[in-house]
Every structure is written in structure tokens, then in C-alpha cells.
Amino acid sequence: MGAMSVRSQSSEPSEAPHRAGFACFVGRPNAGKSTLTNALVGQKVAITANQPQTTRHTVRGIVHRPDAQLILVDTPGLHKPRTLLGERLNDVVRTTWAEVDVIGFCLPANEKLGPGDRFIAKELASIKKTPKIAIVTKTDLVDGKTLAEQLIAIDQLGKELDFEWAEIVPVSAVGDKQVDLLADLIVPLLPEGPALYPEGDLTDEPEQVMIAELIREAALEGVRDELPHSIAVVVEEMLPREDRPADKPLLDIHAFVYIERPSQKGIVIGPKGKRLKEVGIKSRKQIEALLGTPVFLDLHVKVAKDWQRDPRQLRKLGF
């Protein structure tokens, strides 16, 4: 229904005010959030991984349109917290949800609604003011009947929890048409205003965030039980090495691996530095694959005392 009025406005671009604002996609791991972000932004931004909670930072993708600028904010997954950091992540999620202009709840078409979806929907219901769009992803994997049943179930879910979906949109991020439609439906829900970021902005931030994330994943490999969350990675700088011939560039990346306590240093570094070396080799390969350029990776392990409990440190490390 809402879509009709959008269409008629967009044919009169002179009248429609420019809009700019923030949206975030939520949903269970593998609900298709990152794929959707990438499809909207038109380039790979968030890391698509099956490992839940890999996107721990606010990764922003920006959709630039003549009539609007849509900034996509990535929130960490909402989960039942076991630690202070877990609670902090959940607080970050709730704060982000309350601060954005639109929330898109991603629900895969090929999986029936489950307890995880209800858990998120209940949380969403408590955030009254923010408009919520239900986005049915992976529609290319199901037939019309299954899709119709899913749309009805989602509509019901809103009624049960006593809120109204602003829109329910089926998309396949594989097909561009519906992705554009999704942007068309989100834009009218954004506040009027000028663009918040210059065109073409923020291409390097997701890269740095992704690189930090790749290093963090490699550093956690095999020690996840001992240090489940107590590693944060900050990419201090990325500089092209000077006086290299154009056909043989080299990118210098300096990164710090922050841990909470001196006793964890040994775990990350390993006997005679063997582990850290492996972490470096593994993440360097992945970074080179991501950037398509040779990389010199300089890794240092630093202790940031109890960073998970220290608001100032958390801020510095990007939480």
C-alpha cells in the first residue's frame, strides 16, 4: 500500500524533499543481513561469515541516491548475554535500534519463524517509535505458496506483539529489482535533510574494520574457549610503501591486538612467538585476497587492562 504513494512522488523529483538517515538490519545469523547490505550499497562491505557475531563494529554502508542518502549501520547480533561484554553488546544493539530511523528485520523465506525470530521481534516491539520493515530474504529459494505463508506468518507475528510493520517486503538480494524497491520503501521513512556524508565517502572505513575483523578471527582461532571475547583489534594505519614500482605495490598495515590481562599475552603470542606468526600469516593471506594487493602486516600485542569493563577503553576500541 505505502509503495504506491512513493511511486507517485518519485515521478516529481523537484517537489520531493531530500531525505537522509540511518537504517539497520537485524535478524538471526545467516538471515541474509550482510548480503542485503552489500546488494544495497553495491560493493562488499560487511563480512559475510557463518560465524555469528563476527561483525562487532558499526560497519556502515552508504546508499547514495539523487533523492536520499541511506546510511546502513550494522549492529552486533542480539543474544542472551553471559558476560558484561555480552550485555554491553546487547545494550549497543538496543541503543542503535532506538537511534536509527528505520529497522529492517530480515527473515529468510526458506525457514519457518523460530524462537530466535520471536526473541528479536519481542525486543523490537519494545522500541515503539522506530518504524520496522519486515524483509523476507532468500525468496529465490522458495515457491510462491511457501512465500505467501511466510508473509502471513510475519504479519501475524506483528499482531501478536501488538505492533504494525511499516512494510513487509520480499527480496532476493540476488536480483536487483527488489533491492531497489526496498530502498524505495525505506527512503520515505527517513527524516528530511541534506546528505550526511559526501558522495563516495567511507570506502576505507569498512576495509579497516574488515581487516581488524580478519585479524581478530585468526587470533581467536583455536583459543576461542580461553579468550572468547577478550581480543580487540585496532588497525592503526594502512599506508602504501613508498618508492615501490607501480606494478609491485605493497601496503603496510600496522595493527594492535588488544588483550585484557598480561597473562593472556602468552596465549596469543604462543611459545617463541610461533602463534602470533601463524596469526599474521593467516590473516595476511585473507587481507591480500580481500584487497587484491600484497600486504606487509605488522602485528603487536598490547594489554588494555580490563577493556571489556572500561567504558573509555571500549569507546577507544570502537564499541
GROMACS .gro file of C-alpha atoms in nm:
model
  319
    1MET     CA    1   0.000   0.000   0.000
    2GLY     CA    2   0.261   0.252   0.109
    3ALA     CA    3   0.456   0.176  -0.205
    4MET     CA    4   0.202   0.344  -0.432
    5SER     CA    5   0.239   0.687  -0.281
    6VAL     CA    6   0.617   0.658  -0.302
    7ARG     CA    7   0.599   0.585  -0.672
    8SER     CA    8   0.379   0.885  -0.750
    9GLN     CA    9   0.609   1.117  -0.553
   10SER     CA   10   0.925   0.995  -0.717
   11SER     CA   11   0.799   1.096  -1.062
   12GLU     CA   12   0.804   1.459  -0.943
   13PRO     CA   13   1.164   1.487  -0.820
   14SER     CA   14   1.150   1.867  -0.800
   15GLU     CA   15   0.892   1.856  -0.521
   16ALA     CA   16   1.020   1.566  -0.313
   17PRO     CA   17   1.247   1.690  -0.033
   18HIS     CA   18   1.588   1.525   0.004
   19ARG     CA   19   1.599   1.276   0.289
   20ALA     CA   20   1.889   1.133   0.484
   21GLY     CA   21   1.902   0.892   0.771
   22PHE     CA   22   2.009   0.567   0.927
   23ALA     CA   23   1.877   0.214   0.900
   24CYS     CA   24   1.996  -0.112   1.045
   25PHE     CA   25   1.917  -0.469   0.955
   26VAL     CA   26   1.857  -0.719   1.230
   27GLY     CA   27   1.790  -1.090   1.224
   28ARG     CA   28   1.935  -1.423   1.322
   29PRO     CA   29   2.282  -1.513   1.194
   30ASN     CA   30   2.262  -1.609   0.826
   31ALA     CA   31   1.929  -1.431   0.778
   32GLY     CA   32   2.095  -1.251   0.487
   33LYS     CA   33   2.175  -0.917   0.653
   34SER     CA   34   2.523  -0.871   0.510
   35THR     CA   35   2.427  -0.990   0.163
   36LEU     CA   36   2.146  -0.737   0.164
   37THR     CA   37   2.376  -0.458   0.284
   38ASN     CA   38   2.621  -0.542   0.008
   39ALA     CA   39   2.346  -0.551  -0.255
   40LEU     CA   40   2.211  -0.211  -0.148
   41VAL     CA   41   2.549  -0.043  -0.124
   42GLY     CA   42   2.672  -0.210  -0.440
   43GLN     CA   43   3.002  -0.333  -0.303
   44LYS     CA   44   3.120  -0.578  -0.042
   45VAL     CA   45   3.105  -0.407   0.296
   46ALA     CA   46   3.016  -0.631   0.587
   47ILE     CA   47   3.194  -0.962   0.619
   48THR     CA   48   2.966  -1.247   0.526
   49ALA     CA   49   3.060  -1.533   0.754
   50ASN     CA   50   2.872  -1.818   0.912
   51GLN     CA   51   3.039  -1.741   1.242
   52PRO     CA   52   2.772  -1.549   1.434
   53GLN     CA   53   2.876  -1.217   1.590
   54THR     CA   54   3.165  -1.156   1.354
   55THR     CA   55   3.053  -0.804   1.270
   56ARG     CA   56   3.126  -0.648   1.606
   57HIS     CA   57   3.180  -0.294   1.484
   58THR     CA   58   2.948  -0.043   1.333
   59VAL     CA   59   3.015  -0.113   0.969
   60ARG     CA   60   2.847   0.150   0.757
   61GLY     CA   61   2.743   0.112   0.400
   62ILE     CA   62   2.602   0.418   0.231
   63VAL     CA   63   2.338   0.418  -0.040
   64HIS     CA   64   2.370   0.742  -0.237
   65ARG     CA   65   2.060   0.837  -0.436
   66PRO     CA   66   1.960   1.163  -0.602
   67ASP     CA   67   1.665   1.195  -0.361
   68ALA     CA   68   1.816   1.049  -0.048
   69GLN     CA   69   2.111   0.914   0.143
   70LEU     CA   70   2.061   0.596   0.336
   71ILE     CA   71   2.328   0.503   0.588
   72LEU     CA   72   2.329   0.139   0.693
   73VAL     CA   73   2.452   0.074   1.043
   74ASP     CA   74   2.550  -0.276   1.135
   75THR     CA   75   2.465  -0.389   1.487
   76PRO     CA   76   2.615  -0.691   1.657
   77GLY     CA   77   2.377  -0.984   1.694
   78LEU     CA   78   2.139  -0.977   1.986
   79HIS     CA   79   2.191  -1.281   2.205
   80LYS     CA   80   2.129  -1.390   2.562
   81PRO     CA   81   2.424  -1.232   2.743
   82ARG     CA   82   2.667  -1.430   2.956
   83THR     CA   83   2.929  -1.163   3.022
   84LEU     CA   84   2.950  -0.792   3.072
   85LEU     CA   85   3.066  -0.759   2.713
   86GLY     CA   86   2.764  -0.965   2.610
   87GLU     CA   87   2.539  -0.726   2.800
   88ARG     CA   88   2.728  -0.433   2.656
   89LEU     CA   89   2.676  -0.569   2.304
   90ASN     CA   90   2.306  -0.606   2.377
   91ASP     CA   91   2.293  -0.250   2.508
   92VAL     CA   92   2.471  -0.135   2.195
   93VAL     CA   93   2.208  -0.318   1.992
   94ARG     CA   94   1.917  -0.160   2.178
   95THR     CA   95   2.071   0.186   2.171
   96THR     CA   96   2.140   0.153   1.800
   97TRP     CA   97   1.784   0.036   1.735
   98ALA     CA   98   1.646   0.332   1.925
   99GLU     CA   99   1.872   0.576   1.740
  100VAL     CA  100   1.819   0.467   1.380
  101ASP     CA  101   1.533   0.593   1.165
  102VAL     CA  102   1.428   0.252   1.030
  103ILE     CA  103   1.484  -0.107   1.139
  104GLY     CA  104   1.475  -0.382   0.879
  105PHE     CA  105   1.409  -0.724   1.030
  106CYS     CA  106   1.549  -0.992   0.797
  107LEU     CA  107   1.366  -1.323   0.793
  108PRO     CA  108   1.471  -1.593   0.547
  109ALA     CA  109   1.183  -1.717   0.328
  110ASN     CA  110   1.311  -2.074   0.344
  111GLU     CA  111   1.297  -2.116   0.724
  112LYS     CA  112   0.985  -2.110   0.938
  113LEU     CA  113   0.974  -1.846   1.213
  114GLY     CA  114   1.155  -1.980   1.517
  115PRO     CA  115   1.221  -1.885   1.881
  116GLY     CA  116   1.522  -1.675   1.772
  117ASP     CA  117   1.299  -1.463   1.548
  118ARG     CA  118   1.042  -1.421   1.825
  119PHE     CA  119   1.314  -1.318   2.070
  120ILE     CA  120   1.425  -1.039   1.834
  121ALA     CA  121   1.066  -0.941   1.742
  122LYS     CA  122   0.979  -0.903   2.113
  123GLU     CA  123   1.276  -0.670   2.158
  124LEU     CA  124   1.169  -0.475   1.850
  125ALA     CA  125   0.816  -0.441   1.984
  126SER     CA  126   0.955  -0.258   2.288
  127ILE     CA  127   1.114   0.008   2.067
  128LYS     CA  128   0.795   0.193   1.994
  129LYS     CA  129   0.891   0.495   1.788
  130THR     CA  130   1.115   0.340   1.522
  131PRO     CA  131   0.936   0.215   1.207
  132LYS     CA  132   1.003  -0.153   1.140
  133ILE     CA  133   1.013  -0.318   0.799
  134ALA     CA  134   0.998  -0.695   0.773
  135ILE     CA  135   1.231  -0.804   0.493
  136VAL     CA  136   1.179  -1.157   0.368
  137THR     CA  137   1.516  -1.264   0.227
  138LYS     CA  138   1.625  -1.556   0.010
  139THR     CA  139   1.293  -1.558  -0.180
  140ASP     CA  140   1.470  -1.717  -0.476
  141LEU     CA  141   1.489  -2.039  -0.272
  142VAL     CA  142   1.113  -2.095  -0.227
  143ASP     CA  143   0.793  -2.127  -0.431
  144GLY     CA  144   0.504  -1.880  -0.425
  145LYS     CA  145   0.296  -2.077  -0.175
  146THR     CA  146   0.576  -2.100   0.083
  147LEU     CA  147   0.645  -1.730   0.042
  148ALA     CA  148   0.278  -1.639   0.089
  149GLU     CA  149   0.263  -1.849   0.408
  150GLN     CA  150   0.576  -1.675   0.540
  151LEU     CA  151   0.431  -1.330   0.468
  152ILE     CA  152   0.112  -1.418   0.657
  153ALA     CA  153   0.311  -1.560   0.950
  154ILE     CA  154   0.517  -1.241   0.973
  155ASP     CA  155   0.205  -1.025   0.961
  156GLN     CA  156   0.060  -1.239   1.245
  157LEU     CA  157   0.380  -1.202   1.448
  158GLY     CA  158   0.340  -0.823   1.446
  159LYS     CA  159  -0.026  -0.852   1.554
  160GLU     CA  160   0.063  -1.094   1.837
  161LEU     CA  161   0.320  -0.850   1.972
  162ASP     CA  162   0.088  -0.557   1.918
  163PHE     CA  163   0.280  -0.358   1.660
  164GLU     CA  164   0.232  -0.276   1.295
  165TRP     CA  165   0.501  -0.345   1.032
  166ALA     CA  166   0.562  -0.032   0.823
  167GLU     CA  167   0.611  -0.268   0.527
  168ILE     CA  168   0.659  -0.638   0.461
  169VAL     CA  169   0.889  -0.676   0.160
  170PRO     CA  170   1.006  -0.995  -0.009
  171VAL     CA  171   1.353  -0.954  -0.160
  172SER     CA  172   1.615  -1.164  -0.324
  173ALA     CA  173   1.948  -0.987  -0.287
  174VAL     CA  174   2.048  -1.191  -0.591
  175GLY     CA  175   1.800  -0.989  -0.801
  176ASP     CA  176   1.847  -0.612  -0.808
  177LYS     CA  177   1.487  -0.512  -0.879
  178GLN     CA  178   1.356  -0.593  -0.534
  179VAL     CA  179   1.662  -0.443  -0.368
  180ASP     CA  180   1.581  -0.111  -0.537
  181LEU     CA  181   1.219  -0.149  -0.427
  182LEU     CA  182   1.341  -0.198  -0.070
  183ALA     CA  183   1.540   0.128  -0.090
  184ASP     CA  184   1.229   0.298  -0.233
  185LEU     CA  185   1.027   0.184   0.069
  186ILE     CA  186   1.289   0.281   0.327
  187VAL     CA  187   1.355   0.631   0.190
  188PRO     CA  188   1.014   0.786   0.276
  189LEU     CA  189   1.064   0.677   0.638
  190LEU     CA  190   1.384   0.882   0.668
  191PRO     CA  191   1.383   1.238   0.800
  192GLU     CA  192   1.414   1.526   0.555
  193GLY     CA  193   1.760   1.677   0.534
  194PRO     CA  194   2.080   1.714   0.336
  195ALA     CA  195   2.327   1.428   0.278
  196LEU     CA  196   2.521   1.346   0.593
  197TYR     CA  197   2.829   1.208   0.416
  198PRO     CA  198   2.996   1.324   0.095
  199GLU     CA  199   2.937   1.108  -0.213
  200GLY     CA  200   3.179   0.818  -0.232
  201ASP     CA  201   3.266   0.851   0.134
  202LEU     CA  202   3.359   0.581   0.381
  203THR     CA  203   3.508   0.331   0.145
  204ASP     CA  204   3.816   0.293   0.362
  205GLU     CA  205   3.642   0.251   0.695
  206PRO     CA  206   3.475  -0.080   0.616
  207GLU     CA  207   3.810  -0.201   0.480
  208GLN     CA  208   3.985  -0.119   0.806
  209VAL     CA  209   3.701  -0.269   1.005
  210MET     CA  210   3.710  -0.582   0.790
  211ILE     CA  211   4.087  -0.614   0.821
  212ALA     CA  212   4.066  -0.579   1.201
  213GLU     CA  213   3.794  -0.842   1.197
  214LEU     CA  214   4.003  -1.087   0.989
  215ILE     CA  215   4.297  -1.046   1.227
  216ARG     CA  216   4.068  -1.092   1.525
  217GLU     CA  217   3.917  -1.411   1.380
  218ALA     CA  218   4.265  -1.551   1.310
  219ALA     CA  219   4.383  -1.459   1.659
  220LEU     CA  220   4.083  -1.633   1.817
  221GLU     CA  221   4.124  -1.949   1.610
  222GLY     CA  222   4.195  -2.238   1.843
  223VAL     CA  223   4.185  -2.028   2.163
  224ARG     CA  224   3.820  -1.925   2.148
  225ASP     CA  225   3.744  -2.115   2.468
  226GLU     CA  226   4.025  -1.947   2.662
  227LEU     CA  227   3.962  -1.596   2.524
  228PRO     CA  228   3.611  -1.590   2.382
  229HIS     CA  229   3.570  -1.213   2.358
  230SER     CA  230   3.882  -1.074   2.520
  231ILE     CA  231   4.056  -0.976   2.199
  232ALA     CA  232   4.002  -0.648   2.021
  233VAL     CA  233   4.197  -0.544   1.714
  234VAL     CA  234   4.264  -0.189   1.603
  235VAL     CA  235   4.420  -0.113   1.265
  236GLU     CA  236   4.636   0.190   1.348
  237GLU     CA  237   4.739   0.272   0.991
  238MET     CA  238   4.741   0.148   0.634
  239LEU     CA  239   4.999   0.312   0.408
  240PRO     CA  240   5.124   0.226   0.062
  241ARG     CA  241   5.501   0.156   0.088
  242GLU     CA  242   5.691   0.438  -0.075
  243ASP     CA  243   5.939   0.402  -0.365
  244ARG     CA  244   5.775   0.082  -0.494
  245PRO     CA  245   5.732   0.043  -0.870
  246ALA     CA  246   5.370   0.089  -0.981
  247ASP     CA  247   5.338  -0.275  -1.086
  248LYS     CA  248   5.465  -0.402  -0.749
  249PRO     CA  249   5.277  -0.210  -0.480
  250LEU     CA  250   5.298  -0.306  -0.114
  251LEU     CA  251   5.058  -0.196   0.156
  252ASP     CA  252   5.195  -0.159   0.509
  253ILE     CA  253   4.934  -0.238   0.774
  254HIS     CA  254   5.010  -0.174   1.140
  255ALA     CA  255   4.766  -0.330   1.381
  256PHE     CA  256   4.739  -0.381   1.756
  257VAL     CA  257   4.584  -0.687   1.912
  258TYR     CA  258   4.449  -0.577   2.249
  259ILE     CA  259   4.402  -0.825   2.532
  260GLU     CA  260   4.272  -0.768   2.883
  261ARG     CA  261   4.545  -0.915   3.103
  262PRO     CA  262   4.919  -0.978   3.080
  263SER     CA  263   4.854  -1.349   3.141
  264GLN     CA  264   4.672  -1.368   2.807
  265LYS     CA  265   4.974  -1.241   2.618
  266GLY     CA  266   5.135  -1.584   2.616
  267ILE     CA  267   4.821  -1.744   2.478
  268VAL     CA  268   4.803  -1.503   2.184
  269ILE     CA  269   5.177  -1.494   2.113
  270GLY     CA  270   5.246  -1.863   2.173
  271PRO     CA  271   5.582  -2.027   2.254
  272LYS     CA  272   5.865  -1.824   2.094
  273GLY     CA  273   5.608  -1.610   1.913
  274LYS     CA  274   5.503  -1.904   1.696
  275ARG     CA  275   5.127  -1.848   1.731
  276LEU     CA  276   5.133  -1.477   1.658
  277LYS     CA  277   5.340  -1.553   1.348
  278GLU     CA  278   5.075  -1.801   1.230
  279VAL     CA  279   4.802  -1.546   1.302
  280GLY     CA  280   4.996  -1.295   1.094
  281ILE     CA  281   5.044  -1.532   0.801
  282LYS     CA  282   4.683  -1.649   0.802
  283SER     CA  283   4.524  -1.305   0.827
  284ARG     CA  284   4.773  -1.155   0.579
  285LYS     CA  285   4.663  -1.407   0.314
  286GLN     CA  286   4.297  -1.320   0.376
  287ILE     CA  287   4.366  -0.945   0.373
  288GLU     CA  288   4.556  -0.979   0.044
  289ALA     CA  289   4.265  -1.174  -0.102
  290LEU     CA  290   4.023  -0.907   0.020
  291LEU     CA  291   4.222  -0.608  -0.107
  292GLY     CA  292   4.381  -0.773  -0.409
  293THR     CA  293   4.723  -0.630  -0.323
  294PRO     CA  294   5.036  -0.758  -0.144
  295VAL     CA  295   5.047  -0.662   0.222
  296PHE     CA  296   5.313  -0.628   0.489
  297LEU     CA  297   5.136  -0.689   0.818
  298ASP     CA  298   5.291  -0.561   1.139
  299LEU     CA  299   5.116  -0.706   1.446
  300HIS     CA  300   5.173  -0.605   1.807
  301VAL     CA  301   5.003  -0.743   2.116
  302LYS     CA  302   4.912  -0.486   2.380
  303VAL     CA  303   4.744  -0.516   2.717
  304ALA     CA  304   4.448  -0.281   2.761
  305LYS     CA  305   4.361  -0.351   3.122
  306ASP     CA  306   4.012  -0.499   3.157
  307TRP     CA  307   3.897  -0.326   2.840
  308GLN     CA  308   3.569  -0.515   2.845
  309ARG     CA  309   3.467  -0.337   3.164
  310ASP     CA  310   3.613   0.006   3.099
  311PRO     CA  311   3.380   0.238   2.908
  312ARG     CA  312   3.666   0.461   2.795
  313GLN     CA  313   3.865   0.170   2.654
  314LEU     CA  314   3.554   0.024   2.492
  315ARG     CA  315   3.500   0.355   2.316
  316LYS     CA  316   3.861   0.370   2.202
  317LEU     CA  317   3.840   0.017   2.066
  318GLY     CA  318   3.532   0.106   1.869
  319PHE     CA  319   3.245  -0.031   2.079
   0.00000   0.00000   0.00000
